Short mmCIF file of C-alpha atoms and ligand atoms in Angstrom, two decimals:
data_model
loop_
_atom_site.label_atom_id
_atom_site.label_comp_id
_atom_site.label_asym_id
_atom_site.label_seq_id
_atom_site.Cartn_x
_atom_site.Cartn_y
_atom_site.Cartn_z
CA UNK A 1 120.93 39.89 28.15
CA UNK A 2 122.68 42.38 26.12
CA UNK A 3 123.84 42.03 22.47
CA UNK A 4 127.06 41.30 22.82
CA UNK A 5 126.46 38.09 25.23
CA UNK A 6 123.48 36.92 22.79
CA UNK A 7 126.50 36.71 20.13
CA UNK A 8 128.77 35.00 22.33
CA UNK A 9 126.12 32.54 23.14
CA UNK A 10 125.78 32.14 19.32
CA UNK A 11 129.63 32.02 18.41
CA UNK A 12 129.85 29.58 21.41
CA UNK A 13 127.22 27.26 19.52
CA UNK A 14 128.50 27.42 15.93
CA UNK A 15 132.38 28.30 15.94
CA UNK A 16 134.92 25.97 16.80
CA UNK A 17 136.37 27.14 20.41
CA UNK A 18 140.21 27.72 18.66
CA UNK A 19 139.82 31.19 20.71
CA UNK A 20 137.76 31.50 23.58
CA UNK A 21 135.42 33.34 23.61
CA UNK A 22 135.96 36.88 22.11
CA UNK A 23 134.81 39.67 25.40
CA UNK A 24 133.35 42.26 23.42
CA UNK A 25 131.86 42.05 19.45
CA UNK A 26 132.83 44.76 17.44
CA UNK A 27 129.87 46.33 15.12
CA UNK A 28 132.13 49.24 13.45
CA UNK A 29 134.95 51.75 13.12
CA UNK A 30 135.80 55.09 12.59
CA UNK A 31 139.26 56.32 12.52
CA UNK A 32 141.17 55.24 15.47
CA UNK A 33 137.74 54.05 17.36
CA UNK A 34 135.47 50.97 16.93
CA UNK A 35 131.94 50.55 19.27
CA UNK A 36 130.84 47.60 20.18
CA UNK A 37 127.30 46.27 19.36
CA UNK A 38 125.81 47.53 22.48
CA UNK A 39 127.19 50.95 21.41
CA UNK A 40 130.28 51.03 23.65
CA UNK A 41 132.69 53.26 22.10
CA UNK A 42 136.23 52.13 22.42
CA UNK A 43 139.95 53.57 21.32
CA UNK A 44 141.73 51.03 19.45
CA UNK A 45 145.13 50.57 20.24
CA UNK A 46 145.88 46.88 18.74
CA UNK A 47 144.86 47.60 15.51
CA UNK A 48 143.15 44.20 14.99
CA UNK A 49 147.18 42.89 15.73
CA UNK A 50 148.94 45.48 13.99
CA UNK A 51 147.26 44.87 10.87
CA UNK A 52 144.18 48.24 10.83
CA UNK A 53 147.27 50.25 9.86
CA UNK A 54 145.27 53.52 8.18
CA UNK A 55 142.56 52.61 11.49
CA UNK A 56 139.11 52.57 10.50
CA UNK A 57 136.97 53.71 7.57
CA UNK A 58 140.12 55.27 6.07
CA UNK A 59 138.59 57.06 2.89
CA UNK A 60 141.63 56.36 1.13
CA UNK A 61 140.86 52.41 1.74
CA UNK A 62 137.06 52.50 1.48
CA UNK A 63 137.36 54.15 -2.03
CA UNK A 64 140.05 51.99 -3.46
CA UNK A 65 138.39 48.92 -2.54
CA UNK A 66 134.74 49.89 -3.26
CA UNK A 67 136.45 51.18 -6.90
CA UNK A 68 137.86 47.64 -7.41
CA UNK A 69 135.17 45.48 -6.44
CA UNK A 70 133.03 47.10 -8.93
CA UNK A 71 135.36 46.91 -11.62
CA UNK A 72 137.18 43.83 -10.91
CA UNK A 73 136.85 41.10 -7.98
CA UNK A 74 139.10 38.71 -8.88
CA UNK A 75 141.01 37.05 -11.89
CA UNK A 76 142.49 34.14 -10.66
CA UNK A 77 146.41 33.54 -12.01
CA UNK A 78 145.13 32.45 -15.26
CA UNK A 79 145.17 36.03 -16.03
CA UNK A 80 147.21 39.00 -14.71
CA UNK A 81 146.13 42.63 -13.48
CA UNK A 82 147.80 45.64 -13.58
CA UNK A 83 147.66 45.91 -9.60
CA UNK A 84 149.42 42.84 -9.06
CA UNK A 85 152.43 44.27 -10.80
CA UNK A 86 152.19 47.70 -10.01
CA UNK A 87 151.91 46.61 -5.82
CA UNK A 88 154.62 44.24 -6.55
CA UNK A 89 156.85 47.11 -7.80
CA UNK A 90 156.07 49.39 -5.43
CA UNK A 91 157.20 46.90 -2.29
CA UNK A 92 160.74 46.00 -4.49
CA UNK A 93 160.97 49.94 -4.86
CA UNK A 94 160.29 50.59 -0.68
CA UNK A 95 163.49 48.50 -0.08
CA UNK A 96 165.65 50.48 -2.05
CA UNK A 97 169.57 49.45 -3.34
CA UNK A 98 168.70 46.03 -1.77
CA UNK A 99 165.64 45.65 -3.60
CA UNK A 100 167.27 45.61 -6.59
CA UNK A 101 166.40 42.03 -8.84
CA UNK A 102 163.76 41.21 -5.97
CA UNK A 103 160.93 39.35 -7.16
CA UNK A 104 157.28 39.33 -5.26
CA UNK A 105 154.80 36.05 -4.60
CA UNK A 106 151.57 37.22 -3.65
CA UNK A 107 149.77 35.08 -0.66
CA UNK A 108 146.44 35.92 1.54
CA UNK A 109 147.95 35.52 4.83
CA UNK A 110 151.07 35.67 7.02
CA UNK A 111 151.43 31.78 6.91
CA UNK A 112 151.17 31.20 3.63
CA UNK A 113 153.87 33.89 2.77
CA UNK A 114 156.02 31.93 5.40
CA UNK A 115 155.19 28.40 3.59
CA UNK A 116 155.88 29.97 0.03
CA UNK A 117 159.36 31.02 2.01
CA UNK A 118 159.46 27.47 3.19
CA UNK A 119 159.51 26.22 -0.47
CA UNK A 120 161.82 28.84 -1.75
CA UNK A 121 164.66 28.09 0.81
CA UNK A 122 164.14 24.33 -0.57
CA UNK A 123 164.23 24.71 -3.93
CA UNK A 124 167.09 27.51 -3.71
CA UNK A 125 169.35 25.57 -1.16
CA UNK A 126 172.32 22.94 -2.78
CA UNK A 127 172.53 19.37 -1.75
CA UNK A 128 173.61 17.83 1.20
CA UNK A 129 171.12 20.51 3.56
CA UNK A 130 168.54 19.36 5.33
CA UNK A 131 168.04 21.61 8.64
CA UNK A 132 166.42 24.68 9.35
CA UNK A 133 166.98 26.73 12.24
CA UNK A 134 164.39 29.46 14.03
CA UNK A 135 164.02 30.82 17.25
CA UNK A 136 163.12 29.71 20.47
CA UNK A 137 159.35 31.31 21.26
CA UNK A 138 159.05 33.21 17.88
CA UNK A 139 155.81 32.56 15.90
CA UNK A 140 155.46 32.23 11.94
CA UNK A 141 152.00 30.97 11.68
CA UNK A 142 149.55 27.48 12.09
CA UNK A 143 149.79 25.80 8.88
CA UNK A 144 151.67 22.30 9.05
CA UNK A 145 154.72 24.23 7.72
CA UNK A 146 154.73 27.12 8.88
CA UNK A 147 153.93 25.98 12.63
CA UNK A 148 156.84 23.45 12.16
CA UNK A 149 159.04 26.64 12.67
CA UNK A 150 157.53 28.34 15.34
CA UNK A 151 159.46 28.27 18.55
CA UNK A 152 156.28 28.35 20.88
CA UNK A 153 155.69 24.53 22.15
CA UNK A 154 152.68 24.95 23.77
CA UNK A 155 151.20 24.78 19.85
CA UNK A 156 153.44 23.27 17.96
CA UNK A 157 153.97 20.14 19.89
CA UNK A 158 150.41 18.73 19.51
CA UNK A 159 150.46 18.64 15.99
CA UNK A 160 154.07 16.73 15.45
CA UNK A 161 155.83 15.31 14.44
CA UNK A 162 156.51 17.36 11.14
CA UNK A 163 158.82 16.16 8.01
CA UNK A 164 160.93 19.22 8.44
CA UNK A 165 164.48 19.24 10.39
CA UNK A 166 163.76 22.69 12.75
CA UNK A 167 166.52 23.26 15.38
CA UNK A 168 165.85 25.86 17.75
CA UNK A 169 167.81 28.41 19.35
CA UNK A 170 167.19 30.97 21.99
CA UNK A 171 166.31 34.29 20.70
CA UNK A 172 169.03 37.14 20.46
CA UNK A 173 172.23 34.72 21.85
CA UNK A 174 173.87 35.38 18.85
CA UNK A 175 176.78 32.43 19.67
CA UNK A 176 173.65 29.45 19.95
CA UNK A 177 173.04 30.67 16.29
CA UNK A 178 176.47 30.25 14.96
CA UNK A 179 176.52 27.03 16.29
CA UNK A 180 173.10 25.62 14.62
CA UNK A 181 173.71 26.75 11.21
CA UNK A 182 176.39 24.60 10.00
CA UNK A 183 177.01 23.81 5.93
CA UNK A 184 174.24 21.45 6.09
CA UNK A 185 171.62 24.31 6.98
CA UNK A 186 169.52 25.38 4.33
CA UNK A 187 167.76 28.80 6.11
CA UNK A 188 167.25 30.71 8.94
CA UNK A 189 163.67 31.82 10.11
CA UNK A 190 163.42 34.62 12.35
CA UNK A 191 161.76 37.66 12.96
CA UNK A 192 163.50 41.01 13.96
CA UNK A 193 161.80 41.80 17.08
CA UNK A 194 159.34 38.59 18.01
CA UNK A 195 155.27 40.27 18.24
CA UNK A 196 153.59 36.88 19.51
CA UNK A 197 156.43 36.43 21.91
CA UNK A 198 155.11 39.74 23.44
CA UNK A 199 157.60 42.23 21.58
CA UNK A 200 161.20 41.09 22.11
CA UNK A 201 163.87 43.16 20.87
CA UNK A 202 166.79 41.57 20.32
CA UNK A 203 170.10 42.51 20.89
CA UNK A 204 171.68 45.67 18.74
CA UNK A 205 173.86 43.47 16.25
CA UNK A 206 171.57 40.52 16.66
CA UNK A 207 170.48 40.35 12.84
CA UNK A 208 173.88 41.74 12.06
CA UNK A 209 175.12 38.66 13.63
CA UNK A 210 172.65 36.29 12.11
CA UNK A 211 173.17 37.56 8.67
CA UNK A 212 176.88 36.86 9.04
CA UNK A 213 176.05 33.27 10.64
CA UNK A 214 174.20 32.45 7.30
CA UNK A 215 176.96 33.83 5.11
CA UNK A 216 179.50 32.20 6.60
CA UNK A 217 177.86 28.80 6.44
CA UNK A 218 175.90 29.41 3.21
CA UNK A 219 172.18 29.04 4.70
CA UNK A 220 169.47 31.44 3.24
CA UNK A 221 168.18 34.47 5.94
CA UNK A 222 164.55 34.44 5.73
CA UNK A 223 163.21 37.77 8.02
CA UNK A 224 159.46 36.96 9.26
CA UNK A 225 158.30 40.87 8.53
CA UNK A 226 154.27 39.66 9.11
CA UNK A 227 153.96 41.74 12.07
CA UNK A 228 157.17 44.58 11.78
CA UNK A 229 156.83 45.52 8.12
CA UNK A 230 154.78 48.30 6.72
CA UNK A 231 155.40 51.35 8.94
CA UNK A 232 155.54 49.54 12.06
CA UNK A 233 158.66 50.12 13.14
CA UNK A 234 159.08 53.98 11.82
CA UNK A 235 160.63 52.05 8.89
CA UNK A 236 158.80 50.79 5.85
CA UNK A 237 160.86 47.40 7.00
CA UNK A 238 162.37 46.41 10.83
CA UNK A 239 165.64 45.45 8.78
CA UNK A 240 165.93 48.59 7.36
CA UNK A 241 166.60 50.36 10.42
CA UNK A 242 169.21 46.80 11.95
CA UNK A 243 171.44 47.28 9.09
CA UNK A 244 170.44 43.79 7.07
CA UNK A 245 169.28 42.76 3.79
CA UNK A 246 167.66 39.05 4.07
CA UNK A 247 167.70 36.83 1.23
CA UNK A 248 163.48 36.26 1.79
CA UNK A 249 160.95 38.43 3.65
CA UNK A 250 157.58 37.84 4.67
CA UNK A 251 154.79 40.54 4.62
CA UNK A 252 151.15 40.24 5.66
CA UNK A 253 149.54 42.01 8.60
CA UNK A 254 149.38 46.09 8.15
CA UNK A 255 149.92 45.80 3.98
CA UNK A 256 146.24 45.44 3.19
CA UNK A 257 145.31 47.69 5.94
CA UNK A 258 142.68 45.03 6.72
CA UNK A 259 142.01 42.74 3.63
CA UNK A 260 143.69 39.70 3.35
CA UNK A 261 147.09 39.57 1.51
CA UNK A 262 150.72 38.90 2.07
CA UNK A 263 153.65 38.27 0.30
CA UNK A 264 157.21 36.52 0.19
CA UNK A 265 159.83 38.89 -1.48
CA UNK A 266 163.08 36.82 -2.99
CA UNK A 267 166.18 38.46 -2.95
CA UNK A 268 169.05 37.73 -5.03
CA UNK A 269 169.18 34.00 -6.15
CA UNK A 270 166.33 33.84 -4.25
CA UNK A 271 164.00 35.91 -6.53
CA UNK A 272 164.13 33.29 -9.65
CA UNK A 273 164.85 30.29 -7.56
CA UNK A 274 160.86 29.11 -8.16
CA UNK A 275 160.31 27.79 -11.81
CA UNK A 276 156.72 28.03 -13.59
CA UNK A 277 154.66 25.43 -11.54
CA UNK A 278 156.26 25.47 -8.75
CA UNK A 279 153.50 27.26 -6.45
CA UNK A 280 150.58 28.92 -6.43
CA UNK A 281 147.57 30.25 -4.85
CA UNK A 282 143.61 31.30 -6.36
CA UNK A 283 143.50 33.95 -4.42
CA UNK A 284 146.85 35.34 -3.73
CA UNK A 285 147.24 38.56 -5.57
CA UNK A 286 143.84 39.26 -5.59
CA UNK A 287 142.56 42.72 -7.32
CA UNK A 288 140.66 43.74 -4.08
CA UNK A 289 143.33 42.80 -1.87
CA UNK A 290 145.99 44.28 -4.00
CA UNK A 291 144.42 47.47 -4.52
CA UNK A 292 143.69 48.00 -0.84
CA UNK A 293 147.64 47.47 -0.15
CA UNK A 294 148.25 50.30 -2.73
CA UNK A 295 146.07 52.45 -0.85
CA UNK A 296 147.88 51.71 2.70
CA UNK A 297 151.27 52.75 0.97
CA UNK A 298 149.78 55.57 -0.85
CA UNK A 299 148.58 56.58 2.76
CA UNK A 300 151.91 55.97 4.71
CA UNK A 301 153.41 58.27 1.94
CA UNK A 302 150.92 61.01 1.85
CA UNK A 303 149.94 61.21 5.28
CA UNK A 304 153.87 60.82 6.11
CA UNK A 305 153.02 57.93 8.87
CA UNK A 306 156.86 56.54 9.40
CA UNK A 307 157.41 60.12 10.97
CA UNK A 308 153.74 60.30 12.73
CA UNK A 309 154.98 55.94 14.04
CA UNK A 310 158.16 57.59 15.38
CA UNK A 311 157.20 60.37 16.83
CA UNK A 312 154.25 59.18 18.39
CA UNK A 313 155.86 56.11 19.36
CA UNK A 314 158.23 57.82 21.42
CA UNK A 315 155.43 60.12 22.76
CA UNK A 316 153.88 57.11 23.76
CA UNK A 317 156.94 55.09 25.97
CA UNK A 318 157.98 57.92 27.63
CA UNK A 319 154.56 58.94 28.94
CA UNK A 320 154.14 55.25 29.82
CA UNK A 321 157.64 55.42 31.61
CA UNK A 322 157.04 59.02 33.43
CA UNK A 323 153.81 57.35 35.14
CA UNK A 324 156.55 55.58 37.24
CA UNK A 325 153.62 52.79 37.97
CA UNK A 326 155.12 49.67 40.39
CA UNK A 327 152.97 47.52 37.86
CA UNK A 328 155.11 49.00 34.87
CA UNK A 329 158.62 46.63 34.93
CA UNK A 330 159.35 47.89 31.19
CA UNK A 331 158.69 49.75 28.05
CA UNK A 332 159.78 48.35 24.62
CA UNK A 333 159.36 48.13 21.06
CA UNK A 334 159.95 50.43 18.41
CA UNK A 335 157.19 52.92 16.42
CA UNK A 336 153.91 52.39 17.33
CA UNK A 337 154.48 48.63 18.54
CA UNK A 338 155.09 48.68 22.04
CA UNK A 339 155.18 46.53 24.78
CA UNK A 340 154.66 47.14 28.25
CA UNK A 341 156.46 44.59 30.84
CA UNK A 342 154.76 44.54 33.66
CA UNK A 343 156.14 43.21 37.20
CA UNK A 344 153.51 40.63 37.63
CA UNK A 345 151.34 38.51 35.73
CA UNK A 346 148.71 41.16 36.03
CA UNK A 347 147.97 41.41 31.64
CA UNK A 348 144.71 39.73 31.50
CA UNK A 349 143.59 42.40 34.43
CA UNK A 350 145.09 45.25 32.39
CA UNK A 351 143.68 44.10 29.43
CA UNK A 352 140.23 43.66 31.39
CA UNK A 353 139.85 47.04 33.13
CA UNK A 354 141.30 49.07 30.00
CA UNK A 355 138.06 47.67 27.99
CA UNK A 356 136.21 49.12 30.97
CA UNK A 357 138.08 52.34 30.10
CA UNK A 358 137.18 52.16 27.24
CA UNK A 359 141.01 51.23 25.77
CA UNK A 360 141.65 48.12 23.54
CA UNK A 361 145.28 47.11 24.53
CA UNK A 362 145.97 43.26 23.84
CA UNK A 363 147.79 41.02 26.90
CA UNK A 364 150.32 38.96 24.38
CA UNK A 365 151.65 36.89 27.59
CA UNK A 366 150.65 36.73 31.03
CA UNK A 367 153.14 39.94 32.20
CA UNK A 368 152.81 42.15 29.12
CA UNK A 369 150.61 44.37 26.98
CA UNK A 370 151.13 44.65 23.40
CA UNK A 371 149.88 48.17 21.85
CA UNK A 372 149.92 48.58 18.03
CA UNK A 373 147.58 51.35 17.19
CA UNK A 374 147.18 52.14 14.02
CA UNK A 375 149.80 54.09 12.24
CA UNK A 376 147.27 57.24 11.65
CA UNK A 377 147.04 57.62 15.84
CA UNK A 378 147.28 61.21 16.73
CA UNK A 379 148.90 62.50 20.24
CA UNK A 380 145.23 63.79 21.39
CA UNK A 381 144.68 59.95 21.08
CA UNK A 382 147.70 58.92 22.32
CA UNK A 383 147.67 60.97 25.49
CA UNK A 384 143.63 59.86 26.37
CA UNK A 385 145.64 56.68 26.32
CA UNK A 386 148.40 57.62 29.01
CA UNK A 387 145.75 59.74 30.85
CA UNK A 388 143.49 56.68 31.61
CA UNK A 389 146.31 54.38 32.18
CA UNK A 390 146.88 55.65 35.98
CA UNK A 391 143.97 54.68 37.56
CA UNK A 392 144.14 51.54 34.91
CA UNK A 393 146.81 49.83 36.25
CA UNK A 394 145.82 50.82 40.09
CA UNK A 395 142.31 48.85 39.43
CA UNK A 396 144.34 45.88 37.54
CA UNK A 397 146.91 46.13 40.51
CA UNK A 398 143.95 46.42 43.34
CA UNK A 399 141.77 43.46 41.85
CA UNK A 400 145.13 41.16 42.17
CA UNK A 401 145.40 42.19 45.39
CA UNK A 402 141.78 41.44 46.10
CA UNK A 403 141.88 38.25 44.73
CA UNK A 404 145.13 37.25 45.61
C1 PLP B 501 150.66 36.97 12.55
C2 PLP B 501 151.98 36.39 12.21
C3 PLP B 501 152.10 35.29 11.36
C4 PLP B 501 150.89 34.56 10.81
O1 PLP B 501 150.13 35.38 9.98
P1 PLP B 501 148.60 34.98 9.63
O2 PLP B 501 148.18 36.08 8.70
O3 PLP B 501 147.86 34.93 10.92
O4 PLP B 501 148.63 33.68 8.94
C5 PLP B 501 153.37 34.84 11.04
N1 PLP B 501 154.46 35.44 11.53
C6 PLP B 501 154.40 36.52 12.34
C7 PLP B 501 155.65 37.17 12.84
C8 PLP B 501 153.15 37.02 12.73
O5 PLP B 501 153.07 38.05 13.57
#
C-alpha cells in the first residue's frame, strides 16, 4: 500500500465523508507545482479553487506571514491592528472612483462574507421588503444563510426550509430578473460569471441589466466576487471590466493567497448601514490573515499579474481551441479561469487521466473542466499544459468508449 491510500484509509476513518474521498494527498508546493506524498510531482492548474493565487511557497507570502506570526497572531476586535486598516484601504483604493465612501468587514471565508452581505441588505433595505432574488445554479456558500441563496438544489434542498424569501431566476435572462425584483425586493445576489456552476459567462449587458433592474425597483446589488475577484479575471474585480458598481461585494478565495480571510465591501448607503453591535467575528481580520492578503496585492502589483492573467489566459483558450479535439465542445472564461465544455460527460475521465499526466485540472460538472492556475503561471507552464492535453483527452475519450 502506498502513502497516499494509507491516508485515505485514515481520512476515511476519522473525517466526515462531506467529500469523498480526496484521489491524491498533497505533501507540498513549489511555485506552480505541488507532489504528492508518494513523491508524484504534479502542475497545478486549480489553484486549490482559484484561491493559491501567488502558487506555492511564494517568498513574498512565506515572509509576510512567518514576519506576522512572530510578532503578532491575533488580537481579537477588542483591539485594532494597523493591517486591518491598511488591507482595508488598499481593497477601497483597487476599486477606484466607485470605491469612494466604501467601508470593509473582514470575515474568514467566502460564506461568511456572503452572510455579513445577508445582514447588510437587511438592515440597509426600507420597510415593506421581504424577498431576495439570486440565480438559478449559482453558489454563495453552505452556511444556513448563505446556502439559502444558492441556486444549486441538489444542496440546498435538504437543509430547508430556510426563514429567508429567495426567488430564483435563470442565470443571464436578463427579462426573468426584471420581473422578480419588484419594490418589495430588498437585494439581488449574483455572481458575474458563476465558478461552481462550471464557469458561466453571462450575457454582455447582463450585470448592466441587473444593475438597472435593482435601480429601478430600489433593491440593493450584492456581486458574489469569492471566486472572480483578485486578479482572476485580468481585473482586480469581474465588475470592473462589465461596466457595474454593486452596492455590496464579496471577496474571499485568491485575497489571502491561501490563508483564510474574506470580506464584504459596502458601497454607498451600504458602507454605514451596520451600527456598533451589529456583527462580528473573533477571527475575521486576523493579523496573519490580513498580512498575507497584503502580500498577494503587493504581488499582483509588482509582479504585474492582471497583464501575466490576460495574456496567459488568452494563450491558454486558444491553444485549447487550435487542438480542434471532438471532446472539446467549448472554451470560456476570462483570465486565468477557464472552462472547457466538453461534448460529453467525459470530466471525471479528464480529470482522472490528467492526474496521470501529471496535470491538476478540476471537473466542476459532469461535461466541463474548470482551470484556475495560479495567477504567477508562466507560458513554459502553460504550454506543458496544452502539450499533454492531446493524448489527454484521446485516453479520457478512449476509456468512455471502452466502457461505454
Ligand atoms: C467558494 C465560493 C463561496 C464560498 O466560499 P467559502 O470560502 O468556501 O465559504 C461563495 N461564493 C462563491 C462564488 C464561491 O466561489
Amino acid at each position: 500500500m502506498g502513502a497516499t491510500e494509507e491516508l485515505q484509509a485514515r481520512f476515511d476513518a476519522a473525517l466526515m465523508p462531506t467529500y469523498g474521498t480526496p484521489p491524491i494527498a498533497l505533501a507540498r508546493g513549489e511555485g506552480r507545482y505541488v507532489w504528492d506524498v508518494d513523491g508524484r510531482r504534479y502542475l497545478d492548474l486549480i489553484a486549490g479553487i482559484a484561491v493559491s493565487a501567488l502558487g506555492h511557497g511564494h517568498p513574498a507570502l512565506t515572509e509576510a506571514v512567518s514576519a506576522q506570526v512572530a510578532r503578532l497572531a491575533h488580537t481579537s476586535n477588542l483591539f485594532l491592528h494597523e493591517g486591518e486598516v491598511e488591507l482595508a484601504e488598499r481593497l477601497i483604493g483597487l476599486l477606484g472612483g466607485a470605491g469612494e465612501g466604501a467601508r470593509v468587514f473582514f470575515t474568514n471565508s467566502g460564506t461568511e462574507a456572503n452572510e455579513a452581505a445577508l445582514k447588510l441588505v437587511k438592515r440597509a433595505a426600507g420597510p415593506g421588503r421581504d424577498h431576495i432574488v439570486a440565480a438559478a445554479s449559482g453558489f454563495h456558500g453552505r452556511s444556513l444563510g448563505a446556502l439559502a441563496l444558492t441556486g444549486k438544489a441538489a444542496i440546498r434542498e435538504p437543509f430547508g426550509p430556510f426563514g429567508l424569501d429567495v426567488r430564483f431566476v435563470p442565470y443571464g435572462d436578463a427579462a426573468a430578473l426584471r420581473e422578480a425584483v419588484t419594490d418589495s425586493c430588498i437585494a439581488v445576489f449574483v455572481e458575474p460569471t458563476q465558478g461552481e456552476a462550471g464557469v458561466v459567462v453571462p450575457p454582455r449587458d447582463y450585470l448592466r441589466d441587473v444593475r438597472a433592474a435593482c435601480d429601478a425597483a430600489g433593491a440593493a446589488l450584492v456581486l458574489d466576487e469569492i471566486q472572480s475577484g483578485v486578479g482572476r479575471t485580468g481585473h482586480w474585480f469581474a465588475h470592473q471590466g462589465a461596466g457595474v458598481v454593486p452596492d455590496v461585494l464579496t471577496l474571499a478565495k485568491g485575497l489571502g493567497g491561501g490563508l483564510p480571510i474574506g470580506a464584504c465591501v459596502g458601497f454607498g448607503d451600504h458602507a454605514t448601514a451596520f451600527a456598533k453591535g451589529d456583527h462580528g467575528s473573533t477571527f475575521g481580520g486576523n493579523p496573519v490573515a490580513v498580512a498575507a492578503a497584503l502580500a498577494v496585492l503587493d504581488t499582483i502589483e509588482s509582479e504585474k499579474l492582471l497583464a501575466n492573467a490576460v495574456e496567459l489566459g488568452e494563450l491558454l483558450a486558444e491553444r485549447v481551441r487550435a487542438i480542434g479535439h471532438p471532446l472539446v465542445a467549448e472554451v470560456r472564461g476570462a483570465g486565468l479561469w477557464r472552462a472547457i465544455r466538453l461534448s460529453q460527460q467525459a470530466a471525471a475521465e479528464v480529470q482522472a487521466r490528467a492526474a496521470a499526466h501529471g496535470l491538476l485540472v478540476n471537473a466542476v460538472a459532469p461535461d466541463v473542466i474548470r482551470i484556475a492556475p495560479p495567477l504567477t503561471i508562466t507560458r513554459a507552464e502553460i504550454e506543458e499544459f496544452t502539450g499533454a492535453l492531446p493524448a489527454v483527452l484521446d485516453e479520457a475519450a478512449a476509456g468512455r468508449e471502452a466502457s461505454g
